JSON list of C-alpha atoms in Angstrom, two decimals:
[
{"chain": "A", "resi": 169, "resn": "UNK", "atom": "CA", "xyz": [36.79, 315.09, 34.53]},
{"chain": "A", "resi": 170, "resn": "UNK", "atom": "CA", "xyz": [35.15, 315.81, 37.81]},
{"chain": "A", "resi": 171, "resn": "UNK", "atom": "CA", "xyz": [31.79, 317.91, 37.50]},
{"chain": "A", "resi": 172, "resn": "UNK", "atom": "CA", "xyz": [30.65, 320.19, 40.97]},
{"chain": "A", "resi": 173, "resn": "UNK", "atom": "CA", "xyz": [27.81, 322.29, 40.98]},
{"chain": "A", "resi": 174, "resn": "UNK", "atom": "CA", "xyz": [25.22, 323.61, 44.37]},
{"chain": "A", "resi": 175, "resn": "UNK", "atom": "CA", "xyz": [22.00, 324.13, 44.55]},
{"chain": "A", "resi": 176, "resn": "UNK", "atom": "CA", "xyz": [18.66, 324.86, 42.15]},
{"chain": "A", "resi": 177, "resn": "UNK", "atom": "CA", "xyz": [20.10, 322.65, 39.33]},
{"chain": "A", "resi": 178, "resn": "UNK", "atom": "CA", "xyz": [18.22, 319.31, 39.80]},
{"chain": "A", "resi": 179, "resn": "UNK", "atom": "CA", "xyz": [17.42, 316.22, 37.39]},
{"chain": "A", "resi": 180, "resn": "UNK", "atom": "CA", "xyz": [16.94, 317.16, 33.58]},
{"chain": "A", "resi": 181, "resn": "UNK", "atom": "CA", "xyz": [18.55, 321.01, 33.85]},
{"chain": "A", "resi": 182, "resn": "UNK", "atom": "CA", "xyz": [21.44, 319.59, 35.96]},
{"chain": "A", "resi": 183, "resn": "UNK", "atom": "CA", "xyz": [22.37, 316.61, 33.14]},
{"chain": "A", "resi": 184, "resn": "UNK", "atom": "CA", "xyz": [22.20, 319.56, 30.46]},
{"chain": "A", "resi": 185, "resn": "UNK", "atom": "CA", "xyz": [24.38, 321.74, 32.36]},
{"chain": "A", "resi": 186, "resn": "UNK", "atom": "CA", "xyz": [27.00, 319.29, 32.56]},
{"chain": "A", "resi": 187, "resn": "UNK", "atom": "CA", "xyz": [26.55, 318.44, 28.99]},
{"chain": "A", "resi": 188, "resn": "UNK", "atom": "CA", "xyz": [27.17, 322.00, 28.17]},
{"chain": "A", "resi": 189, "resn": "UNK", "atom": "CA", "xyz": [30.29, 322.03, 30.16]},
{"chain": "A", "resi": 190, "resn": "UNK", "atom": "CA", "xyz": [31.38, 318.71, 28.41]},
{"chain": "A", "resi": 191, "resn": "UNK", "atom": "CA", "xyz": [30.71, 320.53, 25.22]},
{"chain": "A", "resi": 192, "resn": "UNK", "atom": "CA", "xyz": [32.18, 323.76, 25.31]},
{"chain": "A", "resi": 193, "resn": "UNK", "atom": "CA", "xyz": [35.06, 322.82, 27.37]},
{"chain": "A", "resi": 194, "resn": "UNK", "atom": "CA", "xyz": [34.63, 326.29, 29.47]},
{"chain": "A", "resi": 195, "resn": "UNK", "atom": "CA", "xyz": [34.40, 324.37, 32.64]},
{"chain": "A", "resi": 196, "resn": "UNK", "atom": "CA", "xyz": [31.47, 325.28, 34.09]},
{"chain": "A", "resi": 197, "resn": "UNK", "atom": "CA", "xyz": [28.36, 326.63, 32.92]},
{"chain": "A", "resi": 198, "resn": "UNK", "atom": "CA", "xyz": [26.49, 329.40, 34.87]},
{"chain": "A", "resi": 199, "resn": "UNK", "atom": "CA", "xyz": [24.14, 328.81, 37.01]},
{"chain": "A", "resi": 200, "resn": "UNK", "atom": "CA", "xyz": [20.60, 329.51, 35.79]},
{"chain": "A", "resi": 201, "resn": "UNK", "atom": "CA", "xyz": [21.18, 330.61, 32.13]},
{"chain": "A", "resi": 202, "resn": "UNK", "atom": "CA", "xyz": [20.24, 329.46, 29.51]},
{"chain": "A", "resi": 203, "resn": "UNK", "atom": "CA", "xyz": [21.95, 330.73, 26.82]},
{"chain": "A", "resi": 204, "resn": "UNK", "atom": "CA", "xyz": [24.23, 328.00, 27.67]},
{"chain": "A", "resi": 205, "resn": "UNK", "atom": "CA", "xyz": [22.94, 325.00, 27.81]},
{"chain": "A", "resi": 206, "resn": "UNK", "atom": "CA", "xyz": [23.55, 322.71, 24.77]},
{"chain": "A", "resi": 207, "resn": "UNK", "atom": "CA", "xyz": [20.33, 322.01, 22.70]},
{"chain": "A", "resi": 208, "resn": "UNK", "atom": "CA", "xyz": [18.41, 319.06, 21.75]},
{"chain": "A", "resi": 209, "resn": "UNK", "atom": "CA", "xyz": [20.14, 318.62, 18.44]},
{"chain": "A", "resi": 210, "resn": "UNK", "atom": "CA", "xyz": [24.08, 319.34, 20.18]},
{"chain": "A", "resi": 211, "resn": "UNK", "atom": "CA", "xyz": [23.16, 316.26, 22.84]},
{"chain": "A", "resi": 212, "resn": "UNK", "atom": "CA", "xyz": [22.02, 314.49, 19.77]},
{"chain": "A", "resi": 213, "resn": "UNK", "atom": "CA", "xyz": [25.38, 315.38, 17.82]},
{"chain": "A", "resi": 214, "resn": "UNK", "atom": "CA", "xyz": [27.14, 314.11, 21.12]},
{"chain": "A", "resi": 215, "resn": "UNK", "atom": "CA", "xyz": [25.05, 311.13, 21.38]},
{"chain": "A", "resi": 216, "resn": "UNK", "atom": "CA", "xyz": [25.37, 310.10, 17.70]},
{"chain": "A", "resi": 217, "resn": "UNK", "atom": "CA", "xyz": [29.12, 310.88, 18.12]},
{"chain": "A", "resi": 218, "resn": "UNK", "atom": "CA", "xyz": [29.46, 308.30, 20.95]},
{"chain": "A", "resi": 219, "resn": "UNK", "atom": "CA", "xyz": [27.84, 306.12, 19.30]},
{"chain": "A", "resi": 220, "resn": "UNK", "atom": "CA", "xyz": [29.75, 306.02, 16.04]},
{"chain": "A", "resi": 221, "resn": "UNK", "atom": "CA", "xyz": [32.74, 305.83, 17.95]},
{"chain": "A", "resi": 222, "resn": "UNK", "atom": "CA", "xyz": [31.51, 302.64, 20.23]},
{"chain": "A", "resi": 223, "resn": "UNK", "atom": "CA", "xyz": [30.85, 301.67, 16.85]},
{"chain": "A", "resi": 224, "resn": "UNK", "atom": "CA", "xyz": [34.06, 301.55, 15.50]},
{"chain": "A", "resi": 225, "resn": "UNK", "atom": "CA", "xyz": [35.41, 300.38, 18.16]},
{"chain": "A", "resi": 226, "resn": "UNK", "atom": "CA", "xyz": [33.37, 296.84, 17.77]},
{"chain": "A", "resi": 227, "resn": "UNK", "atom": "CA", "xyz": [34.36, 296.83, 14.19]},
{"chain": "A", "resi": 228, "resn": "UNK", "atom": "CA", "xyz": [38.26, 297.18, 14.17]},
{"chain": "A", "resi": 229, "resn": "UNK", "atom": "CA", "xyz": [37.81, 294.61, 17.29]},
{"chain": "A", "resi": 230, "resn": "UNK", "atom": "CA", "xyz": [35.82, 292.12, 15.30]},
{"chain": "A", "resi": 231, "resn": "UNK", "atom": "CA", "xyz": [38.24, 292.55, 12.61]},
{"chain": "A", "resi": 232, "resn": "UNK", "atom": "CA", "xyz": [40.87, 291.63, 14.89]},
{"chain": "A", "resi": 233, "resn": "UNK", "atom": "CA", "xyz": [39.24, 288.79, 15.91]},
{"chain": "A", "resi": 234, "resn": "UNK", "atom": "CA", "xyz": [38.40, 287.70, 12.48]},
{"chain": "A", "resi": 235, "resn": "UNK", "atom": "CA", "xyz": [42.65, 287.99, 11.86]},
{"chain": "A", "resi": 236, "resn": "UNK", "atom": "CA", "xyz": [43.43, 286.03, 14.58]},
{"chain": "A", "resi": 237, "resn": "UNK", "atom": "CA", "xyz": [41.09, 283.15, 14.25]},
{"chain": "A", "resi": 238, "resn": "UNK", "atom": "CA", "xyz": [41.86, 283.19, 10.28]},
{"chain": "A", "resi": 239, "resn": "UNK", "atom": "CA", "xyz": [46.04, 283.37, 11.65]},
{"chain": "A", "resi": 240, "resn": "UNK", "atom": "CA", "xyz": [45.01, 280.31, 13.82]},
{"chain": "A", "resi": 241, "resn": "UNK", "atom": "CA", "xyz": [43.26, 278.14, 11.46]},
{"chain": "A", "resi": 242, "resn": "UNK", "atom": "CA", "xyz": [45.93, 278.74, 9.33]},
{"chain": "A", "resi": 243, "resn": "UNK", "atom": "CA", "xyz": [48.45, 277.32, 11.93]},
{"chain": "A", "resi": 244, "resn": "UNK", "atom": "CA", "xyz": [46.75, 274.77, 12.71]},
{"chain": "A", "resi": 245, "resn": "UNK", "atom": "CA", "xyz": [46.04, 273.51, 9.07]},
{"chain": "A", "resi": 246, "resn": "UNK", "atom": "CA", "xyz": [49.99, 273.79, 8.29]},
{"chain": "A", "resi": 247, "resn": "UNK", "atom": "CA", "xyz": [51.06, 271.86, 11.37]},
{"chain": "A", "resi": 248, "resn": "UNK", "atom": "CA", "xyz": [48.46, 269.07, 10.75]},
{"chain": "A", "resi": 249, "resn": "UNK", "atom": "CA", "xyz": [49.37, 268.83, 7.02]},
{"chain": "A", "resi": 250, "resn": "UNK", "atom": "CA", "xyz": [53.31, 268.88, 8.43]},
{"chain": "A", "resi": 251, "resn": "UNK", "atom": "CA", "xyz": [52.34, 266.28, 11.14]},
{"chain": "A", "resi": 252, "resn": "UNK", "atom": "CA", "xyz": [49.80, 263.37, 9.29]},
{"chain": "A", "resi": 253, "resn": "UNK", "atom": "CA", "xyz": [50.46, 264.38, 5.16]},
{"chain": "A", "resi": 254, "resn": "UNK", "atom": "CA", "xyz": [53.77, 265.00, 5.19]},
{"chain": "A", "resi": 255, "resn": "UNK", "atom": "CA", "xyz": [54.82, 262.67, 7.84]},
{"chain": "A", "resi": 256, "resn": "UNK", "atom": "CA", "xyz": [57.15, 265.65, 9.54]},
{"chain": "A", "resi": 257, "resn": "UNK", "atom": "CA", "xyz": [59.64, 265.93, 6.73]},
{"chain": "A", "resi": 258, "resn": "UNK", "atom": "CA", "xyz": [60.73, 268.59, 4.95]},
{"chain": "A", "resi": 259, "resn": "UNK", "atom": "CA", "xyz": [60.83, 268.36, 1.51]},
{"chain": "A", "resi": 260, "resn": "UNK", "atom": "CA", "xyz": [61.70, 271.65, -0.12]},
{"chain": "A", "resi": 261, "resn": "UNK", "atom": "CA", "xyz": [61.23, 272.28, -4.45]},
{"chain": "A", "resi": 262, "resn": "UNK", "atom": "CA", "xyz": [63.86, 273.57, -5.88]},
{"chain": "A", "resi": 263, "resn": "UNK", "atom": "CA", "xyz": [62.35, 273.28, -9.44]},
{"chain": "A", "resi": 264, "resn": "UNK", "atom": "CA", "xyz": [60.14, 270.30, -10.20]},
{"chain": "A", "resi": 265, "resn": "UNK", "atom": "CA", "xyz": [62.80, 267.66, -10.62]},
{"chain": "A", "resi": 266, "resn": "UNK", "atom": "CA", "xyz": [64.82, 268.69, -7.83]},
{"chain": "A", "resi": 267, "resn": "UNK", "atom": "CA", "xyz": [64.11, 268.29, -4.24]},
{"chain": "A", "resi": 268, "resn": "UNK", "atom": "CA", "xyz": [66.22, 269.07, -1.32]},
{"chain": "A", "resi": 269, "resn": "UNK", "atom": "CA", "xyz": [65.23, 267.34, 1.73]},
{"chain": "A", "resi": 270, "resn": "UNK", "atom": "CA", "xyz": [66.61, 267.14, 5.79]},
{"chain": "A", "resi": 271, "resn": "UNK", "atom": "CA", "xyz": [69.03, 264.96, 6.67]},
{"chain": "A", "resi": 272, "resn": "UNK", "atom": "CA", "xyz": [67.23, 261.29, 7.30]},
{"chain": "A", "resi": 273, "resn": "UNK", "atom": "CA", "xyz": [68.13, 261.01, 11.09]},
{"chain": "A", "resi": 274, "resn": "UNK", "atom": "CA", "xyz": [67.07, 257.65, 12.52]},
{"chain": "A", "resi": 275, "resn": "UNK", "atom": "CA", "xyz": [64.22, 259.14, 13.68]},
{"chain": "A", "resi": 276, "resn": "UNK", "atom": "CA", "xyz": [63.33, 260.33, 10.29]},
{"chain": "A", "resi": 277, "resn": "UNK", "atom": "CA", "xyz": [63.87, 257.86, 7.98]},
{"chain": "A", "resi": 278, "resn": "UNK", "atom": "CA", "xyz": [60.80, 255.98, 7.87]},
{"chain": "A", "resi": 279, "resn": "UNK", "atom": "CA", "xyz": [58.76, 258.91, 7.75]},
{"chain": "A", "resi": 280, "resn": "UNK", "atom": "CA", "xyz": [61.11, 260.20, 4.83]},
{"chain": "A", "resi": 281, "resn": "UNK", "atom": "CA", "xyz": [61.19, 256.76, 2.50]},
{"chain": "A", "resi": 282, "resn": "UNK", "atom": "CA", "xyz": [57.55, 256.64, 3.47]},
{"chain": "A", "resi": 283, "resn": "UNK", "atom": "CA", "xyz": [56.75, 259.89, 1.69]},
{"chain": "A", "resi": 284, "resn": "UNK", "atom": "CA", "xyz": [59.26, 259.48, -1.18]},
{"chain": "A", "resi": 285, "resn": "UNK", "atom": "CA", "xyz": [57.66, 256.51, -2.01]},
{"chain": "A", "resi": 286, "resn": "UNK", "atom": "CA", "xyz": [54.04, 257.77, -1.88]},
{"chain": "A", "resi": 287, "resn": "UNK", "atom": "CA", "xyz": [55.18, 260.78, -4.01]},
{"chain": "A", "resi": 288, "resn": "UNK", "atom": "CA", "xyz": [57.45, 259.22, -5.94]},
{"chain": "A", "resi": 289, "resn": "UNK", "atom": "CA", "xyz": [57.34, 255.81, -6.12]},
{"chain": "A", "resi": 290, "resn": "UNK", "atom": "CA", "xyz": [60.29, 254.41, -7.83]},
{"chain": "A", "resi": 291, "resn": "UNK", "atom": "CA", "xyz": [60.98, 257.47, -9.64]},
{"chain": "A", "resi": 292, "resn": "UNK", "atom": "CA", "xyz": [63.85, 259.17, -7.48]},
{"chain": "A", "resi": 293, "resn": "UNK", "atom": "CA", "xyz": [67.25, 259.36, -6.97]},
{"chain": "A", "resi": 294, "resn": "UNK", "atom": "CA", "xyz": [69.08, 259.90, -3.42]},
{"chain": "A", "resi": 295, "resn": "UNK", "atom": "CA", "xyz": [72.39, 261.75, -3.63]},
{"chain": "A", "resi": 296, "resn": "UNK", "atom": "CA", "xyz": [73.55, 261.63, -0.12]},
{"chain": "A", "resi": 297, "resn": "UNK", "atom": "CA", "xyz": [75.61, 264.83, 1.19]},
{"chain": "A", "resi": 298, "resn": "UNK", "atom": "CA", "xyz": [76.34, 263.93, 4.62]},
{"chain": "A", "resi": 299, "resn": "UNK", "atom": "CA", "xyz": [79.39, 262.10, 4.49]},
{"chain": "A", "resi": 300, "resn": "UNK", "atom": "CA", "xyz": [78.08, 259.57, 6.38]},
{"chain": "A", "resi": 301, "resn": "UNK", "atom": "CA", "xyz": [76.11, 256.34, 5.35]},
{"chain": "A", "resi": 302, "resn": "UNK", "atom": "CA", "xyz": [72.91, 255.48, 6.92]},
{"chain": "A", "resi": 303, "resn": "UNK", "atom": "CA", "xyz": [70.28, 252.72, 6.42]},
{"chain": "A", "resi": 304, "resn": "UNK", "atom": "CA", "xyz": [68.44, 252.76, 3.39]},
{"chain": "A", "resi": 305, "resn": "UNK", "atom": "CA", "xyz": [66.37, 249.84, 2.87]},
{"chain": "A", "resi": 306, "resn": "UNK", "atom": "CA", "xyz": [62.84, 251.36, 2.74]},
{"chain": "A", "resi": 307, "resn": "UNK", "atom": "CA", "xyz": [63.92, 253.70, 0.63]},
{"chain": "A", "resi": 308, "resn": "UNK", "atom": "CA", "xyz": [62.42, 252.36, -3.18]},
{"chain": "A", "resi": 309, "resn": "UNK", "atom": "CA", "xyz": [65.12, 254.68, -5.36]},
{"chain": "A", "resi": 310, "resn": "UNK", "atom": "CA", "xyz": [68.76, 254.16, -5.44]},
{"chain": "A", "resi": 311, "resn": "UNK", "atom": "CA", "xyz": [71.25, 256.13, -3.28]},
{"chain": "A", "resi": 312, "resn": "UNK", "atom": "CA", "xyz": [74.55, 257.17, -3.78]},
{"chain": "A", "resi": 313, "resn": "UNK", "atom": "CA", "xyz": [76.40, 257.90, -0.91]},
{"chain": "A", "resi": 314, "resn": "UNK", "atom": "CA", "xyz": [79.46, 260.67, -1.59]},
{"chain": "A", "resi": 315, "resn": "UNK", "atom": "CA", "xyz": [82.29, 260.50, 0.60]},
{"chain": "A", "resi": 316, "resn": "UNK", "atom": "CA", "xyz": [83.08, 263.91, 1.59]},
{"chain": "A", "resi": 317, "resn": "UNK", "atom": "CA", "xyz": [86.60, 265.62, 2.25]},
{"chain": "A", "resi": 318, "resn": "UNK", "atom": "CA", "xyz": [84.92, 269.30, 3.16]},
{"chain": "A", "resi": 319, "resn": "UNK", "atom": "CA", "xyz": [82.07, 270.80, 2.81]},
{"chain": "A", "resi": 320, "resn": "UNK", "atom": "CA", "xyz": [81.41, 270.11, -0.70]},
{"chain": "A", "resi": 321, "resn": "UNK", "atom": "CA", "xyz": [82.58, 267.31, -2.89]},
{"chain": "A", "resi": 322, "resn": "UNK", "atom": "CA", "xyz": [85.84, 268.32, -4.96]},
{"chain": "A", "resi": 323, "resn": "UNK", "atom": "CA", "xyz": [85.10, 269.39, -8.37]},
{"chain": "A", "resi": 324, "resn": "UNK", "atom": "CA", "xyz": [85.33, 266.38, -10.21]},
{"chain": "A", "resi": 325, "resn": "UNK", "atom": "CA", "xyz": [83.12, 264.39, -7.96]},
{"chain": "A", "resi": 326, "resn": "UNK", "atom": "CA", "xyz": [80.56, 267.41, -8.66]},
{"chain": "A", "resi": 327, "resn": "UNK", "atom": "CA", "xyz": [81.11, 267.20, -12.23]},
{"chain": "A", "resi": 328, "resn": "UNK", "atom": "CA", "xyz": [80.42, 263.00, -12.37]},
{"chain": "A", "resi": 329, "resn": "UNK", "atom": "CA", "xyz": [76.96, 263.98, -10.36]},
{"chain": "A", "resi": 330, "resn": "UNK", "atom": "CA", "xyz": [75.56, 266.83, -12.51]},
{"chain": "A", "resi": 331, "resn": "UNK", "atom": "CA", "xyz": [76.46, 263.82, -15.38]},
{"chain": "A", "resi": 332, "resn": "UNK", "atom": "CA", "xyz": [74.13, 261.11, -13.20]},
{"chain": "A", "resi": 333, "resn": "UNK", "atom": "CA", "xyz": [71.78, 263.31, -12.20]},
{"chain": "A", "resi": 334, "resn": "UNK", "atom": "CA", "xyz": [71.26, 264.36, -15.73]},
{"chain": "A", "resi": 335, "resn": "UNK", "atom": "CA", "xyz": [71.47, 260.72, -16.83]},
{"chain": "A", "resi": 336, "resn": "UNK", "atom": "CA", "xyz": [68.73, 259.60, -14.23]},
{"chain": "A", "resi": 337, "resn": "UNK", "atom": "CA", "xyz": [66.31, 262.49, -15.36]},
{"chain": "A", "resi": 338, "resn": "UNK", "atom": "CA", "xyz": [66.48, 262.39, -19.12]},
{"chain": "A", "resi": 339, "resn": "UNK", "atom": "CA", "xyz": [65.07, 258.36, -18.36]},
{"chain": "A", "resi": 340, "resn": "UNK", "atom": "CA", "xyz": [61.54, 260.02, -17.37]},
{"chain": "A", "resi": 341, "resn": "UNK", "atom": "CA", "xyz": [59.71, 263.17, -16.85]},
{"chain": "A", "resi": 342, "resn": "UNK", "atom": "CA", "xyz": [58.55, 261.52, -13.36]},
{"chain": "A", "resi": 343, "resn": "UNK", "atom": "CA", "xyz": [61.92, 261.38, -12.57]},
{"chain": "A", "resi": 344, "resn": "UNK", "atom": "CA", "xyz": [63.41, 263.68, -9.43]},
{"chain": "A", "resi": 345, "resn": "UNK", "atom": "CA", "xyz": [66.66, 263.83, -7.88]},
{"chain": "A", "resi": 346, "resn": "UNK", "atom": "CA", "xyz": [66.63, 264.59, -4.01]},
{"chain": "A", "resi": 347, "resn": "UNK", "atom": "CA", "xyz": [69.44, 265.71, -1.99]},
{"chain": "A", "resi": 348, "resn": "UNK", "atom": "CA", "xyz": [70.35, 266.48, 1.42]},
{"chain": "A", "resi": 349, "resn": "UNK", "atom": "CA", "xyz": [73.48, 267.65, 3.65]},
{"chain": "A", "resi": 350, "resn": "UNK", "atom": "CA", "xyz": [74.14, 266.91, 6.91]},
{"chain": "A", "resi": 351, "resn": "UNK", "atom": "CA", "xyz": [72.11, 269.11, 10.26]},
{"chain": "A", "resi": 352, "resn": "UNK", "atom": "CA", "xyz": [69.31, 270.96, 8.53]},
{"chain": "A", "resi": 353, "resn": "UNK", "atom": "CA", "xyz": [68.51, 273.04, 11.44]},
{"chain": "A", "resi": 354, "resn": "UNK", "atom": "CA", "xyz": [70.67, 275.97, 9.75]},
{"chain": "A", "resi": 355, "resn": "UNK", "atom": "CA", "xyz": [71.51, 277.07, 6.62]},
{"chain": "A", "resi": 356, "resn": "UNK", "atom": "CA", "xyz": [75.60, 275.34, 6.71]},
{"chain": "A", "resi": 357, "resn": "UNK", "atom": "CA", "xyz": [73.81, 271.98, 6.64]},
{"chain": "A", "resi": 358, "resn": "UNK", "atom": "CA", "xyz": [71.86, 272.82, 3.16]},
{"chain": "A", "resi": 359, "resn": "UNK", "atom": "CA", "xyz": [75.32, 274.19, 1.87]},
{"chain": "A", "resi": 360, "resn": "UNK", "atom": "CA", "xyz": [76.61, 270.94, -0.29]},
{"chain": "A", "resi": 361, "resn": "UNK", "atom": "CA", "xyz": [73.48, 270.43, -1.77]},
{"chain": "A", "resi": 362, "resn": "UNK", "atom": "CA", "xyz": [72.51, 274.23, -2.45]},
{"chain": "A", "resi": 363, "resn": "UNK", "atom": "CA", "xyz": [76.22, 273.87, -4.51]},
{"chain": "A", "resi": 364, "resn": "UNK", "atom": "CA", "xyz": [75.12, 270.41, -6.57]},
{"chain": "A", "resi": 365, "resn": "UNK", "atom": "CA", "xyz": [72.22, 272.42, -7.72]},
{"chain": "A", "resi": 366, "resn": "UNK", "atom": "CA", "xyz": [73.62, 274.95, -8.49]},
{"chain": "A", "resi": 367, "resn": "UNK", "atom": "CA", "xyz": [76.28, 273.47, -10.38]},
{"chain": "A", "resi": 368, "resn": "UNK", "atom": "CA", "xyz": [73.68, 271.28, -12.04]},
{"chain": "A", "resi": 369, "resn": "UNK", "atom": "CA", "xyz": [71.43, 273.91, -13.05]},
{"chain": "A", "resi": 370, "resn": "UNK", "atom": "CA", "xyz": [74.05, 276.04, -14.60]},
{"chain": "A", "resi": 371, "resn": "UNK", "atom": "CA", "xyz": [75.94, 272.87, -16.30]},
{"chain": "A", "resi": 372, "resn": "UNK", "atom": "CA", "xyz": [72.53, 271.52, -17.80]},
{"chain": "A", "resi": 373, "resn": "UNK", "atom": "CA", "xyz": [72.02, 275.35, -19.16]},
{"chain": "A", "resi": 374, "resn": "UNK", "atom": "CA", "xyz": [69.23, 276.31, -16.74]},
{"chain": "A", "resi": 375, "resn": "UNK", "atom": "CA", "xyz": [70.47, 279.64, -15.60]},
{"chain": "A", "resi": 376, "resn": "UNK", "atom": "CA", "xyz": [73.02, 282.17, -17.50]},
{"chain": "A", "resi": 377, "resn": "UNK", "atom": "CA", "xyz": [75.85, 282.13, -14.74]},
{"chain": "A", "resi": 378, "resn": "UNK", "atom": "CA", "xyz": [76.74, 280.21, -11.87]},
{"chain": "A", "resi": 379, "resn": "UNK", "atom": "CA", "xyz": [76.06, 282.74, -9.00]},
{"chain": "A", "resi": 380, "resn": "UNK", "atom": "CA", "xyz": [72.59, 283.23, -10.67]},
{"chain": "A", "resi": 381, "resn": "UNK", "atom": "CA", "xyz": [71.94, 279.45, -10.27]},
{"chain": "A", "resi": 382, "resn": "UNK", "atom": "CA", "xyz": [73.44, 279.80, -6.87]},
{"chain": "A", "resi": 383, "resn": "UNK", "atom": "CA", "xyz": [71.17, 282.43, -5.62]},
{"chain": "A", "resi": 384, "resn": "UNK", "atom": "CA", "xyz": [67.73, 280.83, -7.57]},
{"chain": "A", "resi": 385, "resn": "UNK", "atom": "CA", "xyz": [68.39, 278.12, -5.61]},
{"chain": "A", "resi": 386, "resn": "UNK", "atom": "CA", "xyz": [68.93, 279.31, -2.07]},
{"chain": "A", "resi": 387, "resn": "UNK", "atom": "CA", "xyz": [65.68, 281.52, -2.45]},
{"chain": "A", "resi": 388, "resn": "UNK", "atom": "CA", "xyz": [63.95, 278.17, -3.66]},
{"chain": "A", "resi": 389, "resn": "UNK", "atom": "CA", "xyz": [64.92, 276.87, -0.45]},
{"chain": "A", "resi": 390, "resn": "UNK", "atom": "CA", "xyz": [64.34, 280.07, 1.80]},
{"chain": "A", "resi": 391, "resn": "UNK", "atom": "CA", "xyz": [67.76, 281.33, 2.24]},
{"chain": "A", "resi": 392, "resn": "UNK", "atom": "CA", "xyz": [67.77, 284.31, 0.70]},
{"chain": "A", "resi": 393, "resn": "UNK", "atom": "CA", "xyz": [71.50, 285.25, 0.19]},
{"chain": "A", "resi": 394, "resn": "UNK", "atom": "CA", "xyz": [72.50, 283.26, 3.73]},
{"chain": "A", "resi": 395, "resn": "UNK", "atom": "CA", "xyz": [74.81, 280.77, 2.16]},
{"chain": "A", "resi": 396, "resn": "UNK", "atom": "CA", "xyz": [76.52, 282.74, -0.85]},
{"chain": "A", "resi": 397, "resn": "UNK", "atom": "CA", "xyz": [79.65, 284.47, 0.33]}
]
């Protein structure tokens, strides 16, 4: 607020009458006495007040800071480790013998066979969701290709897979399976091989029901409840 006074109030006395206004909130103090003007130990209080305040303030700011940077670096660790470890594919857990990976694009499928086979040399099998076939060469594990009439294979072609699948893993611990659908960019393109999981898992006697197989598996793969009905 704006502070007006006139006349005999000059230097030291004038900064303590406008401390005592500041203080008491009574808007003005009058002129000359000295009853109210604020003491040594109030401008103190106010002081140390002001202080503790500016105080805090540089605290919850360098905290902030501290976030962010932290929020950063964390970024920027991820994206690198996505970028030169991972070659920019995702390949997502579902338990430690089943992997569900994005579709192999042409653009992708070096990068893809080229982290299979440093993970996994030798030691996985492709079951390919897509419905379409693709080049495979670099890839070290076998690949079967399933010809698909909808969105997921018909029940006895699911039924024949659980059987391989559980075939090729029972031949070594190192053993993994991998799977992938068609367009990964939303949750319809993980659909067929969320259901060969599932299916697997509750076939091989992994999980008490179907649905609860279902739903393990699409939070393994981050989508919640997305895909079940």
């Amino acid at each position: 607020s704006r502070h007006t006074w006139s006349g005999g109030l000059h230097g030291k006395h004038a900064a303590q009458v406008i401390l005592a206004e500041m203080i008491s909130g009574t808007g003005r103090a009058a002129e000359g006495n000295e009853a109210s003007l604020p003491s040594s130990s109030d401008i103190g209080e106010v002081a140390a007040d002001g202080f503790r305040k500016v105080q805090a303030g540089w605290e919850d700011s360098a905290t902030w800071a501290a976030s962010f940077m932290r929020g950063a670096a964390e970024a920027i660790h991820k994206e690198l480790k996505f970028t030169f470890e991972d070659f920019g594919c995702q390949v997502v857990p579902v338990s430690a013998n089943l992997l569900a990976v994005e579709f192999p694009t042409r653009a992708r499928q070096h990068w893809l066979a080229a982290r299979l086979n440093r993970e996994h040399p030798g030691s996985y099998l492709v079951v390919n969701l897509s419905g379409s076939a693709y080049d495979a060469y670099e890839l070290q594990g076998p690949v079967m290709d399933i010809m698909m009439s909808g969105c997921v294979p018909p029940l006895q072609v699911l039924l024949r897979l659980c059987v391989s699948a559980h075939r090729w893993l029972s031949q070594s611990d190192d053993n993994v399976v991998v799977a992938h659908g068609t367009d990964s960019s939303n949750s319809s393109g993980w659909f067929a091989v969320v259901v060969l999981f599932a299916c697997y898992m509750s076939w091989a006697g992994l999980a008490d029901h179907p649905k609860q197989a279902m739903l393990e598996v699409c939070r393994a793969m981050g989508l919640a409840e997305e895909v079940w009905p």
